[in-house]
Structure formats: structure tokens, C-alpha cells
Amino acid sequence: QQLRHEQDRLVRLKHEHEELEKSVSADRKHIDRLQSVSDLTTKLVERSQPGSSYPLTLEDCEETWSILQSHYLQECKLYELSKLAVPVVFPIIAKALESWDPLATSTLPCDMFTRWRTLLTDGRHFDDSVVPNQKAMPLYDRLVWEHWMPKLRQAMQGWNVRTSEPMIELLETWLPLLPGWVTSHILDQWVFPKLEREVNEWNPTTDPQPINIWLHPWLPLMSHRMEPIYQPIRYRLSVALTNWHPRDQSARAMLMPWVNVFSQGSMDHLLTRSILPKLAECLSRELVIDPSDQKLEPFHWVMAWSDFMPRQAFVDMLDKHFFRKWVGVLHQWLQPINSPNYEEVIRWYSEWKNLFGSLSDHPLVEARFKSVIEMMHHMVLPFKSV
């Protein structure tokens, strides 16, 4: 039994020896890995120093970072080795950006930032729509904020707002590479104020360039951010229309670009306040209903807006300022004392009705023409076939 006891003890000793050897081997591998990491990072730091005989290049940094992340990812995370990018990599990228003109060659550094976005995030994903804490800013965000943004700010200072294409192309090119909060900052704090200032200086009556030419290209990028400047635009448009006359079709060309930009309610309000009264005045004062010598120009000026105006408001205006006097003239013409030519009356009625086009189907317009038919039947019995 003592022999068996000794045999068991030897087995335990052998097992402990094997475990110790495994532990020593693991420690040795760990030490070797740490040594390799140390060698790689030490070289980076040494070669990044001013006056180094073998200056560090960005390609060298990318190669080293790739090695660290593919072979030593655990150590990278444990010791936060990515932070070495700030003193080692960022200055090299900053140097590469010195001669970059963002508006002239927008895509030039894109490949560089694409690579370093992958290398600096360690495969992690962040909520980039939230402005990060300044002290805990992700490295890639910091790279963009500290070295890319100053170049954009410089370009913004010399940018002519009315030359929108280069700036839009620049931002659209970089949008996939920018953290969401950076994009929001650019659009809210830099782009919008410049657009707003330019809108406030715009005068539609004297400016030879329509505002939509340089402002509308921003709609896809700015979207709802543009809402605050629509009210000043509508105000200036309404002021510009103060002395407008319906014979001048330039107003339609000025307003048409905004149909799908302003909300329906805002556009309808602008039209009913600034255009509709002018149309009503034109019908009341300039359209003379004269079957013997009918001048239709004022009527055509007004009807040119029929597909543009709020339909019901436009029809109500016609009812008040056209139909009342048109029916009055017709009623007077049909008086026996005037010896009306009934065929001429029918032809005159039909010609006027045809001028209404699709508006003839509107219930109110249809009712007015129907009432005229009834009036003619009542006043002239031979008109049963009308």
C-alpha cells in the first residue's frame, strides 16, 4: 500500500511539472509577444523623432499598425497602443495635408483617411451621431477634428457661396468618411450661417442671378436645415411682387422653382397674398366684356396662373370678378330690345366656356355655366337645343 501511495505521488508531481512547463511556456510566449510589440512601437517612436536618420513614413505606420492589429490585437486593446497615433501618425498626416486645396482636389486624401479610419477604430463601432467627450474622443474623430477640419475651415473662409458646386462636391465626397457629429457641425455651424447671410443680402428685383441657382443644389445635403431661411425668401418674393402686373410672366418663372420646396401651405399663402389680388384686380379693371369687340389679353394673363394657384381660391376669384360681370353682359345682350343674334350668342358662350379648359370640370364653374344655360332658356325659348 505504501508503494501505491508513492506511485500516486509521483503521478501528481509529474502532472504539476507538466503544468509548470505549460505555464512557463505560456509566459515565455507572452514575453516574446510583448517584446515584439515593444520592438515595433519603439521603432515607430524612434523613427518619428526629429533628426532621425531613417524618418518614418505614413506607409511604414500603416504597415506597423496592420501588423499590430492582425497579430497583436489583444495587446493593442490592453495597452491602448492606438493612442500612439497621436504623437506618431497625426503629424505625418498633418504634413501631408498642408498643400491640399479641398475645393480644387476634393478627393486627394480620401484613400489615406479611408485606410486610417479602419486602422484607428480597431474594428470597433461608435455612435458617431453624438458629439463625443473632448477627453475621450475616438482617435479617428480626433484626427478629423484636429487635422481635416482646419483645412475645411480655411476653404470655407474663401468660398463664394454663389459658387455652390465645388463645396457641395467636397462635402458629398467626404460624407462617408466623416463622423455624423462632424457632418452636423459643418452643416449647422458653417454652411447654414453663410447661406443665411447671403439670403439676407439677396434682392430679387435687382439680383441678376436667381437665388434657386445657387441655393437649391444644397437641398439634398441641408434638407430640413433650410427651413429657417425660407421665410425671409418668401418675404422678399412678396415684396418684389408689390408692383407686379399679370402681363409680366417673369413672376411665374421666379416662383416656379419653389413649388416643391416650400410647404404646400406656405406656397398657397404666398400666392393668395401676393398674386391672387393682382389677378382679381386685372379682371375687375382691365377685362371688358364686349361681345362686339372682345379683347382677351387680360383674361389670358389671369388664366395663365390657373394651374399654379390654389384651385379653390382661384375659382372663387373668377366667380367674384369674372362671372358676375360676364353674366351681366350676357343678360343685357339677350334683352329683346337689343335684337340678339341667337346663333352668335351660342357661339360666344361656347367660345368662353372653352377658354376655361380643365377648370370647366370644377363644380362651381360648372354650376355657373349651367345657370347661364338656364338663363338663356328662360329668356329665349328657341334655345332648347343649347
Short mmCIF file of N, CA, C and O in Angstrom, two decimals, residues 62 93 97 100 108-119 140 143-145 147-149 174 177-178:
data_model
loop_
_atom_site.label_atom_id
_atom_site.label_comp_id
_atom_site.label_asym_id
_atom_site.label_seq_id
_atom_site.Cartn_x
_atom_site.Cartn_y
_atom_site.Cartn_z
N GLU A 62 1.33 52.56 -41.53
CA GLU A 62 0.23 51.69 -41.91
C GLU A 62 0.63 50.23 -41.82
O GLU A 62 -0.15 49.38 -41.34
N ILE A 93 0.28 62.87 -41.11
CA ILE A 93 -0.92 63.18 -41.88
C ILE A 93 -1.10 64.69 -42.00
O ILE A 93 -1.46 65.20 -43.08
N LEU A 97 -1.34 66.99 -45.45
CA LEU A 97 -2.49 67.84 -45.76
C LEU A 97 -2.12 69.30 -46.00
O LEU A 97 -2.96 70.09 -46.45
N TRP A 100 -2.80 70.58 -49.48
CA TRP A 100 -4.08 70.16 -50.05
C TRP A 100 -5.04 71.33 -50.15
O TRP A 100 -5.29 72.04 -49.18
N LEU A 108 -8.37 64.06 -52.99
CA LEU A 108 -6.95 63.71 -52.85
C LEU A 108 -6.62 62.88 -51.61
O LEU A 108 -6.00 61.83 -51.72
N PRO A 109 -7.00 63.29 -50.40
CA PRO A 109 -6.63 62.49 -49.21
C PRO A 109 -7.65 61.41 -48.83
O PRO A 109 -7.53 60.83 -47.75
N CYS A 110 -8.63 61.18 -49.66
CA CYS A 110 -9.70 60.24 -49.28
C CYS A 110 -9.17 58.85 -48.98
O CYS A 110 -9.55 58.23 -47.98
N ASP A 111 -8.31 58.34 -49.83
CA ASP A 111 -7.78 56.98 -49.62
C ASP A 111 -7.03 56.90 -48.30
O ASP A 111 -7.12 55.90 -47.58
N MET A 112 -6.26 57.94 -48.00
CA MET A 112 -5.48 57.96 -46.76
C MET A 112 -6.41 57.89 -45.54
O MET A 112 -6.19 57.11 -44.60
N PHE A 113 -7.48 58.68 -45.55
CA PHE A 113 -8.39 58.68 -44.42
C PHE A 113 -9.22 57.40 -44.36
O PHE A 113 -9.57 56.93 -43.27
N THR A 114 -9.51 56.82 -45.51
CA THR A 114 -10.23 55.55 -45.53
C THR A 114 -9.42 54.47 -44.83
O THR A 114 -9.95 53.69 -44.01
N ARG A 115 -8.13 54.42 -45.13
CA ARG A 115 -7.26 53.41 -44.50
C ARG A 115 -7.13 53.64 -43.00
O ARG A 115 -7.23 52.70 -42.20
N TRP A 116 -6.94 54.88 -42.61
CA TRP A 116 -6.71 55.15 -41.20
C TRP A 116 -7.99 55.10 -40.36
O TRP A 116 -7.93 54.87 -39.16
N ARG A 117 -9.11 55.26 -41.00
CA ARG A 117 -10.35 55.05 -40.25
C ARG A 117 -10.44 53.60 -39.80
O ARG A 117 -10.82 53.30 -38.66
N THR A 118 -10.07 52.68 -40.69
CA THR A 118 -10.08 51.25 -40.34
C THR A 118 -9.03 50.94 -39.28
O THR A 118 -9.29 50.21 -38.32
N LEU A 119 -7.84 51.53 -39.45
CA LEU A 119 -6.74 51.21 -38.53
C LEU A 119 -6.95 51.80 -37.14
O LEU A 119 -6.52 51.20 -36.14
N TYR A 140 -10.10 58.34 -34.50
CA TYR A 140 -10.38 58.78 -35.85
C TYR A 140 -11.14 60.12 -35.85
O TYR A 140 -10.86 61.01 -36.65
N LEU A 143 -8.64 62.74 -35.29
CA LEU A 143 -7.87 63.00 -36.50
C LEU A 143 -8.63 63.94 -37.43
O LEU A 143 -8.07 64.93 -37.94
N VAL A 144 -9.91 63.65 -37.63
CA VAL A 144 -10.74 64.50 -38.50
C VAL A 144 -10.88 65.90 -37.91
O VAL A 144 -10.71 66.90 -38.61
N TRP A 145 -11.15 65.96 -36.61
CA TRP A 145 -11.41 67.24 -35.97
C TRP A 145 -10.16 68.13 -35.92
O TRP A 145 -10.25 69.35 -36.15
N HIS A 147 -7.21 67.81 -37.70
CA HIS A 147 -6.36 67.98 -38.89
C HIS A 147 -7.11 68.13 -40.20
O HIS A 147 -6.61 68.79 -41.11
N TRP A 148 -8.31 67.54 -40.31
CA TRP A 148 -9.08 67.72 -41.54
C TRP A 148 -9.96 68.97 -41.47
O TRP A 148 -10.05 69.73 -42.43
N MET A 149 -10.57 69.19 -40.33
CA MET A 149 -11.48 70.32 -40.17
C MET A 149 -10.79 71.68 -40.38
O MET A 149 -11.38 72.58 -40.98
N TRP A 174 -16.74 63.53 -49.01
CA TRP A 174 -16.22 63.17 -47.69
C TRP A 174 -17.28 62.66 -46.73
O TRP A 174 -16.95 62.13 -45.66
N LEU A 177 -16.88 59.45 -44.98
CA LEU A 177 -15.69 59.34 -44.13
C LEU A 177 -15.77 60.21 -42.88
O LEU A 177 -14.88 60.15 -42.03
N LEU A 178 -16.81 61.00 -42.76
CA LEU A 178 -16.91 61.91 -41.62
C LEU A 178 -17.83 61.33 -40.55
O LEU A 178 -18.89 60.80 -40.87
#
